[in-house]
Coordinates of C-alpha atoms and ligand atoms in Angstrom, one line a residue:
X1 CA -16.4 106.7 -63.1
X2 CA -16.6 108.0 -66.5
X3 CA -14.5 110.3 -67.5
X4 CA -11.0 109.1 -65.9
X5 CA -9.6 106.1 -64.4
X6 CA -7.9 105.9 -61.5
X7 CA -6.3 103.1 -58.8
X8 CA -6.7 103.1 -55.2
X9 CA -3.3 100.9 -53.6
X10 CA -4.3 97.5 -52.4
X11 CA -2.2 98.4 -48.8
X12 CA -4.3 101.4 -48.3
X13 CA -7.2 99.9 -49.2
X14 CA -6.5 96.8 -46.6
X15 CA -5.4 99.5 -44.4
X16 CA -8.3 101.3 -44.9
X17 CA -10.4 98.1 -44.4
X18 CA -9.0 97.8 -40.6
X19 CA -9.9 101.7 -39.5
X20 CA -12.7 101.8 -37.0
X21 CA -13.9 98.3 -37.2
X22 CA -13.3 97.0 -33.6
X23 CA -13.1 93.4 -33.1
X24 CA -15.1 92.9 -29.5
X25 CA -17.6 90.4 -29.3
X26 CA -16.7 88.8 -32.7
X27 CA -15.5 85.2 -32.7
X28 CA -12.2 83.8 -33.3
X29 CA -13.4 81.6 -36.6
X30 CA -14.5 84.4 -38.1
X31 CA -12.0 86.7 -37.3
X32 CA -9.4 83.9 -39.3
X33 CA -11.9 83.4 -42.0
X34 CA -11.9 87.5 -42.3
X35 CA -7.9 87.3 -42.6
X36 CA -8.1 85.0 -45.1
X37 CA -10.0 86.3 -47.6
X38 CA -8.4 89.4 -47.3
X39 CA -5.2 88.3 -47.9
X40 CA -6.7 86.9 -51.1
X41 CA -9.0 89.7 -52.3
X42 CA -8.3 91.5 -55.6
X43 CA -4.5 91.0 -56.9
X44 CA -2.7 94.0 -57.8
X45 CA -4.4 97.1 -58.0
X46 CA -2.2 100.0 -60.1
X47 CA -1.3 103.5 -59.1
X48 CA -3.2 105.5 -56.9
X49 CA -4.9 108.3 -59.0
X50 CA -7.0 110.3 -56.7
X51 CA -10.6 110.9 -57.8
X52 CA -11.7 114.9 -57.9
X53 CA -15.2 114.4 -55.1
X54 CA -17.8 117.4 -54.3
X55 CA -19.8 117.9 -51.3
X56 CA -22.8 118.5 -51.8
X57 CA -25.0 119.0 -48.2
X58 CA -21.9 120.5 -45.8
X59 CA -23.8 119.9 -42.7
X60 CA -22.7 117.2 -39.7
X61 CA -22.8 114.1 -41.6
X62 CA -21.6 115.4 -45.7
X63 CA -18.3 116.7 -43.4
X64 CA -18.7 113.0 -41.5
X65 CA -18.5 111.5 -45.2
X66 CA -16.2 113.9 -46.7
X67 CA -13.2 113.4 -44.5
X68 CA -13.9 109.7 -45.0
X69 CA -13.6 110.0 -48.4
X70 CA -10.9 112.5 -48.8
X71 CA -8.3 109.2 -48.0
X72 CA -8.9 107.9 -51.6
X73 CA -9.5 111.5 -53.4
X74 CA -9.8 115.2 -53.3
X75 CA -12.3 117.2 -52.0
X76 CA -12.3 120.0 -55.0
X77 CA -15.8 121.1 -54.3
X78 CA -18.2 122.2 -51.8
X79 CA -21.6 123.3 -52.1
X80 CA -24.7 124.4 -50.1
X81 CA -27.8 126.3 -49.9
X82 CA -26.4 128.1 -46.4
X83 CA -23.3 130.0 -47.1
X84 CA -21.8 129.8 -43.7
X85 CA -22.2 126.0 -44.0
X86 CA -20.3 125.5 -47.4
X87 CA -17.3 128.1 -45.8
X88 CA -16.6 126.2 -43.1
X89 CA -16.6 122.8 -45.6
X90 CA -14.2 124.3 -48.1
X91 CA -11.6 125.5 -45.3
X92 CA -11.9 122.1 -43.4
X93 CA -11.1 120.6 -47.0
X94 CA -8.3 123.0 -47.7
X95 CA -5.4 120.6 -48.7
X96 CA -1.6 121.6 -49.7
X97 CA -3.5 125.3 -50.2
X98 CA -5.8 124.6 -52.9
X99 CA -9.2 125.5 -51.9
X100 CA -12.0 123.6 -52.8
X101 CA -14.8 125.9 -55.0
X102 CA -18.0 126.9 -53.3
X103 CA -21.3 126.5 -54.9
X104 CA -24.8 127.5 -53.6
X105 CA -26.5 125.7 -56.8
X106 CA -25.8 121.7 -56.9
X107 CA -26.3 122.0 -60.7
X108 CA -23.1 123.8 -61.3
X109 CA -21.4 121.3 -59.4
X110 CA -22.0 118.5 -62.0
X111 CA -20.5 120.7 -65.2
X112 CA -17.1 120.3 -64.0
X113 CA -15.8 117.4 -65.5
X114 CA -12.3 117.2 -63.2
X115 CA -15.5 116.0 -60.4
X116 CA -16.0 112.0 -60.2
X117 CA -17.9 111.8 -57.4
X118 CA -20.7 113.2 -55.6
X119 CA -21.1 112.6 -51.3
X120 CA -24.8 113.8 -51.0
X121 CA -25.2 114.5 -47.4
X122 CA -28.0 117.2 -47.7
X123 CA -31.9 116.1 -45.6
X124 CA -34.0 113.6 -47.2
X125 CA -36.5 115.8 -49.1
X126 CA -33.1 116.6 -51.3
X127 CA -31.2 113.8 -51.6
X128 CA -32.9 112.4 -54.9
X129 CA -33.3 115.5 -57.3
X130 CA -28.8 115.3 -56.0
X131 CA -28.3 111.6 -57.2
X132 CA -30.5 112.4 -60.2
X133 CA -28.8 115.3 -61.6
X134 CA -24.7 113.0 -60.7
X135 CA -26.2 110.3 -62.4
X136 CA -27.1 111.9 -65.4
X137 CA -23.6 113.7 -65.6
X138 CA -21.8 110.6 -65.3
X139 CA -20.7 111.1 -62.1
X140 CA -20.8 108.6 -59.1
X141 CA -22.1 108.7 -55.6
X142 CA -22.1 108.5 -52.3
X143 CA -25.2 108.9 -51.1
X144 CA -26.8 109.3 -47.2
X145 CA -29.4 107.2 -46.0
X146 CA -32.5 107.4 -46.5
X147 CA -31.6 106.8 -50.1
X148 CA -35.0 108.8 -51.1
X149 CA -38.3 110.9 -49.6
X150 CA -40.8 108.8 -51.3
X151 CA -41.1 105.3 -53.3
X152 CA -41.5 106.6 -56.5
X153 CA -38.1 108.6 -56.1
X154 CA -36.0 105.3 -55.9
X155 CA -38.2 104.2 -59.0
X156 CA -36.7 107.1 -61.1
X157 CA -33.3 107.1 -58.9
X158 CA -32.9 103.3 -60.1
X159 CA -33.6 104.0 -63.9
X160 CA -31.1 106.9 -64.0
X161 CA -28.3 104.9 -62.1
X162 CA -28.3 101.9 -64.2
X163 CA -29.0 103.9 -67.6
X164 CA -25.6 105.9 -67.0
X165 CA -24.1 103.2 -65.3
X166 CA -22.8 105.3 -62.8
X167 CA -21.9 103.8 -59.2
X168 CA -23.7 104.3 -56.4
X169 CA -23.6 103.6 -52.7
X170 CA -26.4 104.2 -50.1
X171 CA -25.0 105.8 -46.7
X172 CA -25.9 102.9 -45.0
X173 CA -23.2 101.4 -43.6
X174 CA -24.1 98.8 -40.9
X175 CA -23.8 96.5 -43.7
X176 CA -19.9 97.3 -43.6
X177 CA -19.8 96.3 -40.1
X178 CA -18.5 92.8 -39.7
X179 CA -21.0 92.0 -36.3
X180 CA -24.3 92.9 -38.6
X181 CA -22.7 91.0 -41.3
X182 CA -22.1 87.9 -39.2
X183 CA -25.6 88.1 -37.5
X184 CA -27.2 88.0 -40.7
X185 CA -25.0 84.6 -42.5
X186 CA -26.1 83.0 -38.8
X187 CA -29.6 83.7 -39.3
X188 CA -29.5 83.3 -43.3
X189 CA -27.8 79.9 -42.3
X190 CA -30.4 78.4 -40.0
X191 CA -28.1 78.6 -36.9
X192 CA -30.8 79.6 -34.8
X193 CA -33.5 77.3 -36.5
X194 CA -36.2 78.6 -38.7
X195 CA -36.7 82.4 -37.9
X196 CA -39.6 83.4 -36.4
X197 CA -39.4 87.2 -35.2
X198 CA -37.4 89.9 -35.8
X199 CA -37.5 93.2 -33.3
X200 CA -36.1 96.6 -34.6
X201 CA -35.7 98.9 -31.4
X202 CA -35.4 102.0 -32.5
X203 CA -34.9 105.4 -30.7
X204 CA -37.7 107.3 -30.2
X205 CA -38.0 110.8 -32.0
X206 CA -38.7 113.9 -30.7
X207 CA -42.1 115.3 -29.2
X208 CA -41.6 118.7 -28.9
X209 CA -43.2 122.1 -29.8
X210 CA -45.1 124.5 -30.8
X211 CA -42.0 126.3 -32.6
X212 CA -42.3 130.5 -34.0
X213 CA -41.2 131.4 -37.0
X214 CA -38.7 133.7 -37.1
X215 CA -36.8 135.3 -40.0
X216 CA -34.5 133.0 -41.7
X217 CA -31.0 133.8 -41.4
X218 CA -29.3 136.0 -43.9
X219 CA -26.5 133.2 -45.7
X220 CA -29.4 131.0 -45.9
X221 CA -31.5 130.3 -48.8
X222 CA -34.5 128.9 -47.3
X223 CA -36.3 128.4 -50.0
X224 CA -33.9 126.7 -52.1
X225 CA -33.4 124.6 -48.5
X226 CA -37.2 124.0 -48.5
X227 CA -37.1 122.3 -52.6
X228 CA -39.6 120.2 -53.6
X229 CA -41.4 120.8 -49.3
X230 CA -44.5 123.0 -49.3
X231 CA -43.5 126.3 -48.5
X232 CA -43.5 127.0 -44.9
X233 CA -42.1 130.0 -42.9
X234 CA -38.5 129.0 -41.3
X235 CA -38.3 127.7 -37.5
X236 CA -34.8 126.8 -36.7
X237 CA -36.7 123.6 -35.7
X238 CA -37.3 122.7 -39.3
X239 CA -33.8 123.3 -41.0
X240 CA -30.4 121.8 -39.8
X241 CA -30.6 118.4 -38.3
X242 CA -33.8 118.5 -37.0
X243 CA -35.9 118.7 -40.5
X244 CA -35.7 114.5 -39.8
X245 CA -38.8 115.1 -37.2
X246 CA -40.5 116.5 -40.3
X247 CA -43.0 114.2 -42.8
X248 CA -42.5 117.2 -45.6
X249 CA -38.5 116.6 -45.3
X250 CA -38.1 113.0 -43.8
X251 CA -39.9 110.2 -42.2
X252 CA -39.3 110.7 -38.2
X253 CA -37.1 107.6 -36.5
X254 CA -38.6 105.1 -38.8
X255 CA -36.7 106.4 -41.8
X256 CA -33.4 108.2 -39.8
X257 CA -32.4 105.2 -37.5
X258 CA -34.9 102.7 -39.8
X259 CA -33.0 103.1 -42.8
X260 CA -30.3 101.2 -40.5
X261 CA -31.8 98.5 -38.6
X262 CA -34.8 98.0 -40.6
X263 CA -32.1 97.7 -43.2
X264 CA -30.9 94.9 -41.5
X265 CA -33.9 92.8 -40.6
X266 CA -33.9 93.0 -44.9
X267 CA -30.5 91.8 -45.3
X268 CA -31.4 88.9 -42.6
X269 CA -34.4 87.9 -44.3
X270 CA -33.2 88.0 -48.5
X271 CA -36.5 89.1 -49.1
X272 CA -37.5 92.4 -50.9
X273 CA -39.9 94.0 -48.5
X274 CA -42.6 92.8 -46.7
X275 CA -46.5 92.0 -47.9
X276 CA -48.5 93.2 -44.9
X277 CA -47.8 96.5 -42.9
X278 CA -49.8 98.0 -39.7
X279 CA -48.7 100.5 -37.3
X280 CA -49.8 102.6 -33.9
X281 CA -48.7 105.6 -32.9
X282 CA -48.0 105.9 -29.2
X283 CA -48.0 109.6 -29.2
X284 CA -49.3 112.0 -30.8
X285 CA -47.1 115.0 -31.9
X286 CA -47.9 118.4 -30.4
X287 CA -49.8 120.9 -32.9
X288 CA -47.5 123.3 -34.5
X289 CA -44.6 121.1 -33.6
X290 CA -42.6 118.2 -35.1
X291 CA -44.9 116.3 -37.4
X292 CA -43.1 113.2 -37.3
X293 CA -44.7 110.8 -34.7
X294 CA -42.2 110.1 -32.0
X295 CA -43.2 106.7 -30.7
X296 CA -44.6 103.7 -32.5
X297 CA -45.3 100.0 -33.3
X298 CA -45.0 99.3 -37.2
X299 CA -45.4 95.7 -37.7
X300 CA -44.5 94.3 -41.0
X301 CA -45.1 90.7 -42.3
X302 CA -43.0 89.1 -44.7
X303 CA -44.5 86.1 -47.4
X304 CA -42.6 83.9 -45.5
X305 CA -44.5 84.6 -42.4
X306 CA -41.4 86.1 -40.6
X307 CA -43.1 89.2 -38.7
X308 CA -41.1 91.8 -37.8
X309 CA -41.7 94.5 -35.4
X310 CA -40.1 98.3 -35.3
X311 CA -40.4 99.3 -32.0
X312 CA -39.4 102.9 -30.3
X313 CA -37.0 103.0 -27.4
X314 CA -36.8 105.9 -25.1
X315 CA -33.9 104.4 -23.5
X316 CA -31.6 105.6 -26.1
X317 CA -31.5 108.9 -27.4
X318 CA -31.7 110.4 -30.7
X319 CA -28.3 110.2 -31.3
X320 CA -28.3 106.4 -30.3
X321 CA -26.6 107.3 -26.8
X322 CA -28.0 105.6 -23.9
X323 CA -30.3 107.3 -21.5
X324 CA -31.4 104.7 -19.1
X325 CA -28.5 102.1 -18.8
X326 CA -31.4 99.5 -17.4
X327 CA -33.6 100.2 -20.7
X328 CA -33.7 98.7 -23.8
X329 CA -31.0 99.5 -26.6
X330 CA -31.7 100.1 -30.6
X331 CA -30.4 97.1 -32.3
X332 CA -32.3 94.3 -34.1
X333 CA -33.2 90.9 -32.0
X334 CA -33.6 87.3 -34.1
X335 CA -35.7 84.8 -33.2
X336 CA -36.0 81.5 -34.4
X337 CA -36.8 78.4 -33.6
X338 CA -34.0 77.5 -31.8
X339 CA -32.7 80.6 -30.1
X340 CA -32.3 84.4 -30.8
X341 CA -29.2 86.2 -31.9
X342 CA -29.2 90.3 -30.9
X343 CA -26.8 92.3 -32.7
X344 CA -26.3 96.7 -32.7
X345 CA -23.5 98.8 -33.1
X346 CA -21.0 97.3 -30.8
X347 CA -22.8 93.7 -29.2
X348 CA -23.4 90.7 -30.5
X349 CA -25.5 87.9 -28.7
X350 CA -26.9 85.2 -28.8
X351 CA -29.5 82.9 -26.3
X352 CA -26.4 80.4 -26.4
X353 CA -23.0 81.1 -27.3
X354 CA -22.0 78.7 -29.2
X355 CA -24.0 79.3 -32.1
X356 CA -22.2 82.9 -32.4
X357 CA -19.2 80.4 -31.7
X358 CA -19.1 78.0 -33.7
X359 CA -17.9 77.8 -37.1
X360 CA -20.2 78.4 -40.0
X361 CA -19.4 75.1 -42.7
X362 CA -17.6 75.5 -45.7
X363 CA -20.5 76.1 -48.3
X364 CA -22.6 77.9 -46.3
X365 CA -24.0 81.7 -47.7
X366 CA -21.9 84.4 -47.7
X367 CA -22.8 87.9 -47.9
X368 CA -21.2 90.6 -49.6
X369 CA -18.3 90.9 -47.6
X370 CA -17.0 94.9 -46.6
X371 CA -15.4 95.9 -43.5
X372 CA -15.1 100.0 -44.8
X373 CA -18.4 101.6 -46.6
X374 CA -16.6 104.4 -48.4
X375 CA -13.3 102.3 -49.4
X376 CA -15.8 99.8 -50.7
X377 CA -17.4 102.8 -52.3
X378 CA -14.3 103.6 -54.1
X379 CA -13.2 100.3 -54.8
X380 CA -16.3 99.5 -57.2
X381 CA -15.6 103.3 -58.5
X382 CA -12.5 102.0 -59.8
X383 CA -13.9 98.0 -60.7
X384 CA -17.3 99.6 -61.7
X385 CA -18.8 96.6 -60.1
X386 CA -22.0 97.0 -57.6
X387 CA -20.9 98.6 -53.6
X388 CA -22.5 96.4 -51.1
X389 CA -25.4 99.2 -50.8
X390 CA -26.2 99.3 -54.4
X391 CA -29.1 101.8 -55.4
X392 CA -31.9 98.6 -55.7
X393 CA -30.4 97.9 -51.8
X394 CA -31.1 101.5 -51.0
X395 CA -34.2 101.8 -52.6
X396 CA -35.9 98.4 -50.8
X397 CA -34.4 99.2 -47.2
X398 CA -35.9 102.7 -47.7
X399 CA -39.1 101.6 -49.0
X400 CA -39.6 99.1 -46.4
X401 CA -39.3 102.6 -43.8
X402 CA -41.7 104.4 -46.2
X403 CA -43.6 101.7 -45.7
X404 CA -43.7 101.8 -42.3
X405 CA -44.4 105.7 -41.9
X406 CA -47.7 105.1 -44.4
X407 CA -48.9 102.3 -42.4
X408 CA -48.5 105.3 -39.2
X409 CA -49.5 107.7 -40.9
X410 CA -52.8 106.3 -42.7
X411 CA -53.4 104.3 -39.4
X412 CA -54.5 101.2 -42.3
X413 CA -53.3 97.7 -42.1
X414 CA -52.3 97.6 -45.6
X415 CA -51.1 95.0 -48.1
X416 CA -48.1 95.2 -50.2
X417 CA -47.1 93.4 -53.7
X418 CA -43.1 93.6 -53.2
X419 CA -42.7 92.8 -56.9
X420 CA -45.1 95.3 -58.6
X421 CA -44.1 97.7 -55.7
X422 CA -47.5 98.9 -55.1
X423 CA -50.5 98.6 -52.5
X424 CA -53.3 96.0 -53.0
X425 CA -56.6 94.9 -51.5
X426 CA -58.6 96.7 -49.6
X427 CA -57.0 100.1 -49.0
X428 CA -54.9 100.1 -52.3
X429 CA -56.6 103.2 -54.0
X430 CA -56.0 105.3 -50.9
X431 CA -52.1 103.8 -50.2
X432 CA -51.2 104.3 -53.5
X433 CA -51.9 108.1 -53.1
X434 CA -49.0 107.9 -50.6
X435 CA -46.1 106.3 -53.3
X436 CA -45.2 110.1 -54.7
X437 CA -45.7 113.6 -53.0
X438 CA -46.7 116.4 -55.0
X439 CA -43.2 118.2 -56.0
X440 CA -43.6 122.0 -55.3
X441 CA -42.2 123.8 -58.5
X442 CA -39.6 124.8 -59.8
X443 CA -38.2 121.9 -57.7
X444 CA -39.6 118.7 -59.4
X445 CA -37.8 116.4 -61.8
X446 CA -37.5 118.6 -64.4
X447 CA -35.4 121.0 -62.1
X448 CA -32.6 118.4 -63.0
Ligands
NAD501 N1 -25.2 107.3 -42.3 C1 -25.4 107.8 -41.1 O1 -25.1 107.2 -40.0 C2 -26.0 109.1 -40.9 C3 -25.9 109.9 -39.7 C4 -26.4 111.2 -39.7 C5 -27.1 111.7 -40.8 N2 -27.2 110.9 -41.9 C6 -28.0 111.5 -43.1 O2 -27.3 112.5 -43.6 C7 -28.1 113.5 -44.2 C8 -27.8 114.9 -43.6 O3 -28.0 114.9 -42.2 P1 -27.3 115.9 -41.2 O4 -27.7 115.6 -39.9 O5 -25.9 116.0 -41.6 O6 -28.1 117.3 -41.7 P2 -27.6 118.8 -41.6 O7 -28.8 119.6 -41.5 O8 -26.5 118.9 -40.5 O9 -26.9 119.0 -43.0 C9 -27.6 119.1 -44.2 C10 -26.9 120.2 -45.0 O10 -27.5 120.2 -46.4 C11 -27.7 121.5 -46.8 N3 -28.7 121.5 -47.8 C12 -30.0 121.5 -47.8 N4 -30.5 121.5 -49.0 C13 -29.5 121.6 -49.9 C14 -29.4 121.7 -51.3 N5 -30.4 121.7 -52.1 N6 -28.1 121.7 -51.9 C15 -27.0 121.8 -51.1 N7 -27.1 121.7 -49.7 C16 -28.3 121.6 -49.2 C17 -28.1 122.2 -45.5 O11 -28.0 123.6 -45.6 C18 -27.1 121.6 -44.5 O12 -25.9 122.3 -44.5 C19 -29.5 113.0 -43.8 O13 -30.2 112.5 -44.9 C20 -29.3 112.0 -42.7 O14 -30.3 111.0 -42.7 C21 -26.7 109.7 -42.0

């Protein structure tokens, strides 16, 4: 935070720690070695000044992250390109009678200087030109998964974070979840030998249309909505929550539930992305309807040969919710050498229980350790230090997606240089087109 300092109380922070993380299907050893460190993490912290946040994106998920973050600060600001949207915001977040202010122009938002921190919880196609303009106030953020629309945005998003030195945190918050956490120190430790495969089942999107346009309601401004998008005339089908079935305002499955368990193959493997993409679509979507293939094989290979394979499910809805109780589940499966470990949001298994079971050694690699995404958000807004989803972490898990949706998309088997972060070989001078869309004016960087 730049322009005030403030404390968050150790006790509400443990406290805070403990909300929603459930223990099932974690072992015992861990479950000590958990207690311990957290009965040893960070000495005193001071009095609890409450940072002033803004909202920007008022839709399911900014009012999902809002009240999450409204137990270490106040919500003083809403804003959003559909009126109706940013009303209903500022009276949920109507505390002790002080209403927060509504904007309908995200720049505004970062001239008051009582605001520390930005939640960006607008669609994809939106989410950088957000972080952007925080960052170059000075202000922190929280910002949803995927971290950008394209790899060049994380490029920019990456220079502007670390020039300010403003915090961020990437909505991705499996990595806060103690079972993904554990999976990953198994498989990063060699408990089920030298790893092999990794499988990413992801729900499959949706394959619907054709969709009519129809006039686009009145507290609306749709073309503000549609930013840097080519203009298109509105279908209810493009805007709220559905735009992720859109290429022009997301990447389909691959980059909405991707950004999660492709995020966690990443975090499993210590490796930046992958060198070697290909992909199949197993439908095609319906002309004049979602854009965004539904169903798919991406297959990305790692330098050290670790292959790993996002796969669609239809067995689990869009939502994550199970369809077919005898069909597969999203999650992410490891396989090595000498077993498999499969881990999602709520199971953790493994071919033989007692390598979940049995104690890692004292030495072994630990990962960033947090048990709450937005306390450990506001924790390292107070320390300044790096959240466990720093921007870099953000920007390679959502790469690795974009990645993915090319390789689709293109229908190439294509060849990436993780550490120039551009194609090579045979099909680099027609990848490469795919890095950066073409902005539509006035809503390009310089809007910011
Ligand atoms: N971390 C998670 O588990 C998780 C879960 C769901 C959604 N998400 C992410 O959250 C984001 C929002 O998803 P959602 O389902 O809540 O979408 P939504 O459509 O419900 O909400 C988006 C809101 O942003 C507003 N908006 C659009 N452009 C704007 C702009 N320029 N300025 C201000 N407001 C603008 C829209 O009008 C809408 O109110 C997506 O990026 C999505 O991937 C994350």
């Amino acid at each position: 935070m730049s322009t005030t300092s403030f404390n968050i109380s150790r006790r509400s922070f443990l406290k805070a720690c403990c909300l929603g993380v459930g223990t099932g299907s974690l072992p015992v050893w861990f479950l000590e070695r958990e207690l311990a460190s957290a009965a040893t993490a960070s000495g005193s912290l001071g009095p609890n000044d409450r940072p002033g946040i803004a909202l920007v994106g008022c839709g399911g998920m900014g009012q999902v992250d809002a009240g999450l973050a409204a137990r270490f600060g106040d919500i003083v600001a809403v804003c959003d390109v559909d009126q109706k949207h940013a009303e209903q915001a500022a009276t949920k977040f109507t505390k002790g009678g002080k209403v927060p202010e509504k904007f309908n122009d995200f720049r505004k938002v970062m001239e008051r200087s009582d605001i520390h921190v930005i939640i960006t919880g607008t669609p994809d196609h939106w989410h950088t030109l957000v972080n952007l303009a925080a960052s170059q106030a000075g202000k922190d953020v929280y910002g949803e998964k995927p971290l950008t629309l394209t790899i060049d945005e994380g490029k920019h998003l990456i220079q502007a974070v670390r020039a300010k030195k403003t915090v961020l945190q990437t909505g991705t918050q499996q990595r806060s979840d103690p079972r993904f956490r554990l999976a990953c120190e198994l498989v990063r430790n060699g408990r089920i030998g030298k790893l092999k495969d990794i499988t990413v089942w992801l729900p499959a999107g949706l394959r619907e249309g054709p969709f009519k346009p129809t006039a686009s309601p009145s507290e609306l401004n749709w073309d503000f909505w549609l930013g840097q998008a080519p203009k298109a005339d509105y279908v209810p089908q493009r805007c709220h929550t559905m735009f992720r079935y859109w290429y022009d305002y997301s990447g389909g499955t691959m980059t909405d539930w991707g950004a999660h368990h492709n995020d966690i193959a990443l975090w499993a493997i210590g490796l930046q992305g992958p060198v070697e993409v290909e992909g199949i679509a197993l439908a095609q979507p319906i002309p004049g309807g979602y854009t965004a293939i539904s169903e798919y094989e991406v297959r990305f290979t790692y330098a050290n040969s670790v292959v790993h394979t996002a796969r669609t499910t239809k067995a689990d809805n869009i939502y994550g919710g199970i369809e077919d109780p005898q069909g597969q589940r999203n999650g992410v499966r490891f396989e090595g050498s000498n077993g498999w470990i499969w881990v999602n949001r709520g199971t953790l298994r493994a071919s033989d229980k007692t390598l979940i079971d049995t104690p890692l050694p004292e030495g072994a690699e630990r990962l960033y350790n947090s048990n709450d995404h937005m306390g450990n958000f506001f924790e390292c807004v107070r320390s300044r230090k790096d959240p466990i989803c720093r921007v870099e972490v953000g920007h390679r898990s959502a790469s690795t997606c974009h990645l993915g949706a090319i390789a689709l998309r293109t229908g190439l088997k294509l060849k990436w240089d993780p550490d120039n972060e551009i194609f090579v070989g045979e099909h680099a001078k027609t990848a490469n087109t795919w890095l950066a869309r073409e902005m539509r004016k006035p809503y390009d960087y310089s809007f910011v």
